[in-house]
Tab-separated table of N, CA and C in Angstrom:
chain	number	residue	atom	x	y	z
A	1461	MET	N	46.621	-66.770	-17.271
A	1461	MET	CA	47.983	-66.450	-16.876
A	1461	MET	C	48.764	-65.918	-18.075
A	1462	GLN	N	48.504	-66.507	-19.255
A	1462	GLN	CA	49.224	-66.063	-20.440
A	1462	GLN	C	48.911	-64.602	-20.758
A	1463	LEU	N	47.646	-64.215	-20.641
A	1463	LEU	CA	47.248	-62.832	-20.892
A	1463	LEU	C	47.948	-61.880	-19.925
A	1464	ILE	N	48.019	-62.252	-18.670
A	1464	ILE	CA	48.687	-61.411	-17.678
A	1464	ILE	C	50.171	-61.288	-18.000
A	1465	LYS	N	50.807	-62.395	-18.355
A	1465	LYS	CA	52.237	-62.366	-18.704
A	1465	LYS	C	52.477	-61.474	-19.918
A	1466	GLU	N	51.617	-61.577	-20.925
A	1466	GLU	CA	51.750	-60.735	-22.114
A	1466	GLU	C	51.537	-59.265	-21.775
A	1467	ALA	N	50.565	-58.997	-20.923
A	1467	ALA	CA	50.300	-57.611	-20.523
A	1467	ALA	C	51.492	-57.024	-19.772
A	1468	LEU	N	52.088	-57.811	-18.895
A	1468	LEU	CA	53.249	-57.334	-18.154
A	1468	LEU	C	54.444	-57.109	-19.079
A	1469	ALA	N	54.637	-57.993	-20.025
A	1469	ALA	CA	55.769	-57.873	-20.944
A	1469	ALA	C	55.612	-56.698	-21.906
A	1470	GLY	N	54.371	-56.367	-22.266
A	1470	GLY	CA	54.150	-55.338	-23.266
A	1470	GLY	C	53.671	-54.003	-22.743
A	1471	ARG	N	53.689	-53.807	-21.449
A	1471	ARG	CA	53.145	-52.550	-20.937
A	1471	ARG	C	54.079	-51.376	-21.229
A	1472	LEU	N	53.487	-50.218	-21.334
A	1472	LEU	CA	54.200	-48.999	-21.689
A	1472	LEU	C	55.111	-48.497	-20.573
A	1473	TYR	N	54.726	-48.764	-19.336
A	1473	TYR	CA	55.453	-48.213	-18.195
A	1473	TYR	C	56.045	-49.349	-17.371
A	1474	GLU	N	57.296	-49.651	-17.601
A	1474	GLU	CA	57.979	-50.769	-16.943
A	1474	GLU	C	57.875	-50.712	-15.415
A	1475	GLU	N	57.947	-49.530	-14.855
A	1475	GLU	CA	57.979	-49.376	-13.405
A	1475	GLU	C	56.589	-49.314	-12.771
A	1476	SER	N	55.541	-49.381	-13.585
A	1476	SER	CA	54.189	-49.277	-13.043
A	1476	SER	C	53.867	-50.480	-12.164
A	1477	PRO	N	53.200	-50.232	-11.038
A	1477	PRO	CA	52.792	-51.352	-10.192
A	1477	PRO	C	51.538	-52.053	-10.716
A	1478	TYR	N	50.953	-51.537	-11.798
A	1478	TYR	CA	49.700	-52.073	-12.315
A	1478	TYR	C	49.934	-52.961	-13.535
A	1479	VAL	N	49.206	-54.066	-13.602
A	1479	VAL	CA	49.271	-54.939	-14.772
A	1479	VAL	C	48.686	-54.199	-15.969
A	1480	PHE	N	47.578	-53.500	-15.751
A	1480	PHE	CA	46.926	-52.729	-16.799
A	1480	PHE	C	46.871	-51.264	-16.364
A	1481	PRO	N	47.986	-50.521	-16.546
A	1481	PRO	CA	47.981	-49.120	-16.146
A	1481	PRO	C	47.199	-48.259	-17.135
A	1482	SER	N	46.755	-47.128	-16.653
A	1482	SER	CA	46.073	-46.173	-17.522
A	1482	SER	C	47.067	-45.635	-18.534
A	1483	THR	N	46.597	-45.380	-19.741
A	1483	THR	CA	47.469	-44.769	-20.754
A	1483	THR	C	47.563	-43.264	-20.545
A	1484	ARG	N	46.756	-42.748	-19.651
A	1484	ARG	CA	46.827	-41.329	-19.294
A	1484	ARG	C	47.743	-41.200	-18.092
A	1485	GLY	N	48.733	-40.391	-18.211
A	1485	GLY	CA	49.697	-40.249	-17.124
A	1485	GLY	C	50.937	-41.065	-17.425
A	1486	LYS	N	51.602	-41.493	-16.397
A	1486	LYS	CA	52.865	-42.217	-16.548
A	1486	LYS	C	52.813	-43.599	-15.906
A	1487	GLY	N	51.655	-44.234	-15.946
A	1487	GLY	CA	51.513	-45.563	-15.366
A	1487	GLY	C	51.293	-45.547	-13.877
A	1488	ASP	N	51.020	-44.363	-13.328
A	1488	ASP	CA	50.853	-44.247	-11.886
A	1488	ASP	C	49.418	-44.502	-11.430
A	1489	LYS	N	48.522	-44.803	-12.394
A	1489	LYS	CA	47.126	-45.090	-12.075
A	1489	LYS	C	46.694	-46.344	-12.822
A	1490	PRO	N	45.741	-47.089	-12.256
A	1490	PRO	CA	45.234	-48.271	-12.978
A	1490	PRO	C	44.324	-47.844	-14.127
A	1491	ILE	N	44.093	-48.741	-15.034
A	1491	ILE	CA	43.167	-48.488	-16.128
A	1491	ILE	C	41.789	-48.180	-15.538
A	1492	ASP	N	41.064	-47.290	-16.173
A	1492	ASP	CA	39.739	-46.920	-15.692
A	1492	ASP	C	38.819	-48.132	-15.703
A	1493	ARG	N	37.933	-48.243	-14.734
A	1493	ARG	CA	37.062	-49.411	-14.631
A	1493	ARG	C	36.090	-49.527	-15.797
A	1494	HIS	N	35.880	-48.461	-16.543
A	1494	HIS	CA	34.976	-48.500	-17.692
A	1494	HIS	C	35.724	-48.644	-19.021
A	1495	ALA	N	37.041	-48.703	-18.985
A	1495	ALA	CA	37.838	-48.716	-20.211
A	1495	ALA	C	37.507	-49.908	-21.109
A	1496	LEU	N	37.349	-51.091	-20.544
A	1496	LEU	CA	37.051	-52.266	-21.352
A	1496	LEU	C	35.687	-52.137	-22.018
A	1497	SER	N	34.693	-51.731	-21.268
A	1497	SER	CA	33.355	-51.563	-21.846
A	1497	SER	C	33.366	-50.528	-22.951
A	1498	GLN	N	34.091	-49.435	-22.754
A	1498	GLN	CA	34.167	-48.398	-23.777
A	1498	GLN	C	34.883	-48.903	-25.025
A	1499	ALA	N	35.956	-49.659	-24.838
A	1499	ALA	CA	36.694	-50.199	-25.981
A	1499	ALA	C	35.843	-51.200	-26.754
A	1500	VAL	N	35.122	-52.047	-26.039
A	1500	VAL	CA	34.270	-53.034	-26.703
A	1500	VAL	C	33.129	-52.339	-27.436
A	1501	ARG	N	32.592	-51.298	-26.847
A	1501	ARG	CA	31.518	-50.544	-27.524
A	1501	ARG	C	32.028	-49.925	-28.822
A	1502	ARG	N	33.241	-49.364	-28.797
A	1502	ARG	CA	33.824	-48.809	-30.037
A	1502	ARG	C	34.004	-49.908	-31.081
A	1503	LEU	N	34.456	-51.081	-30.637
A	1503	LEU	CA	34.631	-52.215	-31.546
A	1503	LEU	C	33.283	-52.639	-32.124
A	1504	TRP	N	32.273	-52.723	-31.276
A	1504	TRP	CA	30.938	-53.099	-31.735
A	1504	TRP	C	30.439	-52.131	-32.797
A	1505	LEU	N	30.587	-50.844	-32.558
A	1505	LEU	CA	30.139	-49.842	-33.532
A	1505	LEU	C	30.896	-49.983	-34.848
A	1506	LYS	N	32.189	-50.222	-34.751
A	1506	LYS	CA	33.024	-50.368	-35.947
A	1506	LYS	C	32.624	-51.595	-36.755
A	1507	LEU	N	32.342	-52.695	-36.071
A	1507	LEU	CA	32.041	-53.951	-36.760
A	1507	LEU	C	30.566	-54.129	-37.074
A	1508	LYS	N	29.714	-53.270	-36.517
A	1508	LYS	CA	28.271	-53.389	-36.711
A	1508	LYS	C	27.785	-54.788	-36.323
A	1509	MET	N	28.234	-55.245	-35.153
A	1509	MET	CA	27.873	-56.564	-34.651
A	1509	MET	C	26.483	-56.525	-34.043
A	1510	ALA	N	25.974	-57.702	-33.681
A	1510	ALA	CA	24.676	-57.796	-33.008
A	1510	ALA	C	24.700	-56.907	-31.773
A	1511	GLU	N	23.545	-56.600	-31.273
A	1511	GLU	CA	23.363	-55.654	-30.178
A	1511	GLU	C	24.428	-55.754	-29.095
A	1512	TRP	N	24.912	-54.594	-28.656
A	1512	TRP	CA	25.884	-54.526	-27.572
A	1512	TRP	C	25.324	-53.642	-26.478
A	1513	SER	N	25.364	-54.105	-25.272
A	1513	SER	CA	25.001	-53.245	-24.150
A	1513	SER	C	26.100	-53.320	-23.089
A	1514	ASP	N	26.444	-54.501	-22.659
A	1514	ASP	CA	27.598	-54.731	-21.803
A	1514	ASP	C	28.034	-56.167	-22.050
A	1515	ALA	N	29.147	-56.553	-21.506
A	1515	ALA	CA	29.717	-57.861	-21.829
A	1515	ALA	C	28.768	-59.009	-21.518
A	1516	ARG	N	28.133	-58.988	-20.357
A	1516	ARG	CA	27.261	-60.107	-19.988
A	1516	ARG	C	26.023	-60.162	-20.869
A	1517	ARG	N	25.378	-59.045	-21.079
A	1517	ARG	CA	24.172	-59.039	-21.919
A	1517	ARG	C	24.508	-59.393	-23.362
A	1518	SER	N	25.597	-58.840	-23.867
A	1518	SER	CA	25.963	-59.118	-25.253
A	1518	SER	C	26.355	-60.578	-25.438
A	1519	ALA	N	27.095	-61.124	-24.487
A	1519	ALA	CA	27.493	-62.530	-24.583
A	1519	ALA	C	26.275	-63.435	-24.661
A	1520	THR	N	25.279	-63.170	-23.830
A	1520	THR	CA	24.078	-64.015	-23.876
A	1520	THR	C	23.269	-63.754	-25.137
A	1521	THR	N	23.256	-62.526	-25.626
A	1521	THR	CA	22.570	-62.211	-26.880
A	1521	THR	C	23.197	-62.987	-28.030
A	1522	TRP	N	24.513	-63.038	-28.081
A	1522	TRP	CA	25.207	-63.743	-29.155
A	1522	TRP	C	25.126	-65.255	-28.961
A	1523	ALA	N	25.114	-65.716	-27.715
A	1523	ALA	CA	25.158	-67.151	-27.428
A	1523	ALA	C	23.862	-67.873	-27.772
A	1524	ARG	N	22.744	-67.276	-27.470
A	1524	ARG	CA	21.461	-67.967	-27.678
A	1524	ARG	C	21.255	-68.386	-29.130
A	1525	PRO	N	21.467	-67.537	-30.150
A	1525	PRO	CA	21.300	-67.996	-31.532
A	1525	PRO	C	22.309	-69.073	-31.943
A	1526	MET	N	23.425	-69.192	-31.186
A	1526	MET	CA	24.414	-70.230	-31.464
A	1526	MET	C	23.977	-71.571	-30.890
A	1527	GLY	N	22.841	-71.590	-30.182
A	1527	GLY	CA	22.345	-72.839	-29.616
A	1527	GLY	C	22.879	-73.133	-28.225
A	1528	ILE	N	23.515	-72.168	-27.600
A	1528	ILE	CA	24.021	-72.371	-26.243
A	1528	ILE	C	22.829	-72.295	-25.291
A	1529	PRO	N	22.623	-73.335	-24.485
A	1529	PRO	CA	21.448	-73.390	-23.611
A	1529	PRO	C	21.409	-72.256	-22.582
A	1530	ARG	N	20.194	-71.933	-22.184
A	1530	ARG	CA	19.992	-70.850	-21.233
A	1530	ARG	C	20.695	-71.103	-19.904
A	1531	ASP	N	20.675	-72.347	-19.409
A	1531	ASP	CA	21.340	-72.598	-18.128
A	1531	ASP	C	22.844	-72.340	-18.232
A	1532	THR	N	23.413	-72.561	-19.411
A	1532	THR	CA	24.838	-72.282	-19.609
A	1532	THR	C	25.092	-70.786	-19.619
A	1533	THR	N	24.238	-70.032	-20.320
A	1533	THR	CA	24.442	-68.578	-20.334
A	1533	THR	C	24.218	-67.987	-18.945
A	1534	GLU	N	23.301	-68.567	-18.182
A	1534	GLU	CA	23.099	-68.075	-16.819
A	1534	GLU	C	24.305	-68.389	-15.940
A	1535	ALA	N	24.897	-69.558	-16.131
A	1535	ALA	CA	26.117	-69.890	-15.382
A	1535	ALA	C	27.264	-68.984	-15.828
A	1536	LEU	N	27.329	-68.715	-17.118
A	1536	LEU	CA	28.377	-67.859	-17.667
A	1536	LEU	C	28.291	-66.447	-17.100
A	1537	THR	N	27.077	-65.964	-16.902
A	1537	THR	CA	26.892	-64.601	-16.395
A	1537	THR	C	26.732	-64.569	-14.873
A	1538	HIS	N	26.953	-65.703	-14.235
A	1538	HIS	CA	26.929	-65.825	-12.774
A	1538	HIS	C	25.583	-65.464	-12.158
A	1539	HIS	N	24.514	-65.864	-12.818
A	1539	HIS	CA	23.202	-65.649	-12.215
A	1539	HIS	C	23.026	-66.598	-11.036
A	1540	ALA	N	22.389	-66.113	-10.014
A	1540	ALA	CA	22.173	-66.920	-8.817
A	1540	ALA	C	21.152	-68.016	-9.091
A	1541	ILE	N	21.381	-69.156	-8.506
A	1541	ILE	CA	20.412	-70.247	-8.580
A	1541	ILE	C	19.341	-69.964	-7.528
A	1542	VAL	N	18.085	-70.099	-7.926
A	1542	VAL	CA	16.993	-69.795	-6.999
A	1542	VAL	C	16.296	-71.075	-6.554
A	1543	GLY	N	15.512	-70.954	-5.494
A	1543	GLY	CA	14.730	-72.082	-5.002
A	1543	GLY	C	15.607	-73.163	-4.394
A	1544	SER	N	15.081	-74.393	-4.424
A	1544	SER	CA	15.809	-75.505	-3.810
A	1544	SER	C	17.075	-75.846	-4.587
A	1545	GLY	N	17.141	-75.428	-5.848
A	1545	GLY	CA	18.333	-75.695	-6.656
A	1545	GLY	C	19.606	-75.132	-6.061
A	1546	LYS	N	19.495	-74.007	-5.349
A	1546	LYS	CA	20.702	-73.418	-4.769
A	1546	LYS	C	21.307	-74.309	-3.687
A	1547	ILE	N	20.498	-75.184	-3.102
A	1547	ILE	CA	21.001	-76.106	-2.086
A	1547	ILE	C	21.495	-77.399	-2.727
A	1548	TYR	N	20.748	-77.918	-3.701
A	1548	TYR	CA	21.037	-79.232	-4.255
A	1548	TYR	C	21.894	-79.229	-5.515
A	1549	TYR	N	21.872	-78.164	-6.258
A	1549	TYR	CA	22.563	-78.131	-7.548
A	1549	TYR	C	23.998	-77.667	-7.342
A	1550	ARG	N	24.953	-78.590	-7.393
A	1550	ARG	CA	26.352	-78.271	-7.092
A	1550	ARG	C	27.286	-78.357	-8.295
A	1551	TYR	N	26.791	-78.758	-9.428
A	1551	TYR	CA	27.625	-78.884	-10.613
A	1551	TYR	C	28.059	-77.499	-11.077
A	1552	ASP	N	29.362	-77.299	-11.365
A	1552	ASP	CA	29.877	-75.959	-11.661
A	1552	ASP	C	29.766	-75.532	-13.130
A	1553	MET	N	29.455	-76.445	-14.031
A	1553	MET	CA	29.263	-76.159	-15.453
A	1553	MET	C	30.508	-75.560	-16.120
A	1554	GLN	N	31.685	-75.849	-15.602
A	1554	GLN	CA	32.912	-75.293	-16.175
A	1554	GLN	C	33.096	-75.679	-17.634
A	1555	ALA	N	32.876	-76.934	-17.973
A	1555	ALA	CA	33.069	-77.378	-19.359
A	1555	ALA	C	32.112	-76.645	-20.296
A	1556	GLU	N	30.864	-76.521	-19.889
A	1556	GLU	CA	29.867	-75.859	-20.728
A	1556	GLU	C	30.154	-74.368	-20.882
A	1557	THR	N	30.529	-73.717	-19.786
A	1557	THR	CA	30.808	-72.289	-19.889
A	1557	THR	C	32.078	-72.040	-20.699
A	1558	ARG	N	33.053	-72.941	-20.609
A	1558	ARG	CA	34.272	-72.813	-21.420
A	1558	ARG	C	33.916	-72.911	-22.897
A	1559	GLN	N	33.058	-73.863	-23.266
A	1559	GLN	CA	32.622	-73.986	-24.660
A	1559	GLN	C	31.882	-72.732	-25.116
A	1560	ALA	N	31.060	-72.182	-24.251
A	1560	ALA	CA	30.322	-70.964	-24.587
A	1560	ALA	C	31.279	-69.797	-24.807
A	1561	VAL	N	32.257	-69.641	-23.927
A	1561	VAL	CA	33.242	-68.567	-24.072
A	1561	VAL	C	34.010	-68.737	-25.377
A	1562	ASP	N	34.411	-69.958	-25.694
A	1562	ASP	CA	35.131	-70.214	-26.946
A	1562	ASP	C	34.264	-69.883	-28.156
A	1563	ALA	N	32.986	-70.240	-28.120
A	1563	ALA	CA	32.073	-69.947	-29.234
A	1563	ALA	C	31.884	-68.443	-29.401
A	1564	ILE	N	31.747	-67.722	-28.303
A	1564	ILE	CA	31.583	-66.267	-28.368
A	1564	ILE	C	32.872	-65.619	-28.876
A	1565	ALA	N	34.015	-66.115	-28.425
A	1565	ALA	CA	35.302	-65.592	-28.904
A	1565	ALA	C	35.439	-65.817	-30.411
A	1566	GLU	N	35.009	-66.964	-30.883
A	1566	GLU	CA	35.068	-67.242	-32.324
A	1566	GLU	C	34.129	-66.318	-33.090
A	1567	TYR	N	32.969	-66.028	-32.522
A	1567	TYR	CA	32.026	-65.098	-33.139
A	1567	TYR	C	32.677	-63.719	-33.315
A	1568	VAL	N	33.310	-63.228	-32.255
A	1568	VAL	CA	33.958	-61.915	-32.307
A	1568	VAL	C	35.150	-61.952	-33.264
A	1569	SER	N	35.962	-63.007	-33.193
A	1569	SER	CA	37.111	-63.138	-34.096
A	1569	SER	C	36.666	-63.203	-35.549
A	1570	GLY	N	35.592	-63.942	-35.811
A	1570	GLY	CA	35.063	-64.029	-37.171
A	1570	GLY	C	34.596	-62.681	-37.682
A	1571	ALA	N	33.957	-61.910	-36.820
A	1571	ALA	CA	33.522	-60.568	-37.214
A	1571	ALA	C	34.725	-59.689	-37.531
A	1572	LEU	N	35.785	-59.812	-36.752
A	1572	LEU	CA	37.007	-59.048	-37.010
A	1572	LEU	C	37.647	-59.458	-38.333
A	1573	ARG	N	37.703	-60.774	-38.604
A	1573	ARG	CA	38.273	-61.257	-39.868
A	1573	ARG	C	37.467	-60.757	-41.061
A	1574	ARG	N	36.137	-60.849	-40.953
A	1574	ARG	CA	35.287	-60.389	-42.067
A	1574	ARG	C	35.483	-58.903	-42.316
A	1575	LYS	N	35.604	-58.140	-41.260
A	1575	LYS	CA	35.810	-56.694	-41.398
A	1575	LYS	C	37.149	-56.423	-42.060
A	1576	ALA	N	38.202	-57.148	-41.657
A	1576	ALA	CA	39.525	-56.963	-42.247
A	1576	ALA	C	39.518	-57.325	-43.732
A	1577	ILE	N	38.826	-58.418	-44.080
A	1577	ILE	CA	38.753	-58.839	-45.474
A	1577	ILE	C	37.994	-57.796	-46.292
A	1578	ALA	N	36.890	-57.296	-45.748
A	1578	ALA	CA	36.096	-56.287	-46.450
A	1578	ALA	C	36.894	-54.999	-46.635
A	1579	ALA	N	37.698	-54.641	-45.652
A	1579	ALA	CA	38.497	-53.415	-45.740
A	1579	ALA	C	39.613	-53.567	-46.763
A	1580	ALA	N	40.142	-54.788	-46.900
A	1580	ALA	CA	41.231	-55.037	-47.850
A	1580	ALA	C	40.746	-55.112	-49.286
A	1581	ALA	N	39.466	-55.438	-49.459
A	1581	ALA	CA	38.935	-55.623	-50.820
A	1581	ALA	C	38.682	-54.319	-51.526
């Protein structure tokens, strides 16, 4: 909710009906569906981070060396449960996926800090 509130408060086009309007035009179109992936790819290239392909693949690539278990990364990427587990396994893994998201966010933030420090030196 905080991110949405910040996006609404800081958007370029006050009258736009979109929370995330396209920067092309006058806010009359939503942001392109590939804009986030393209922005993250540019960031990855700039920071020379571990392999980037898309958010889900990259998150699991970064998570596994951090010791985040495979079942957590599968829950994080919304992989379907197969076999009898889909009937019996009802635990939502919210706490584990939240920890994984926080660890991945710290990984990205740390890479940004290191890049900023290196650029300042």
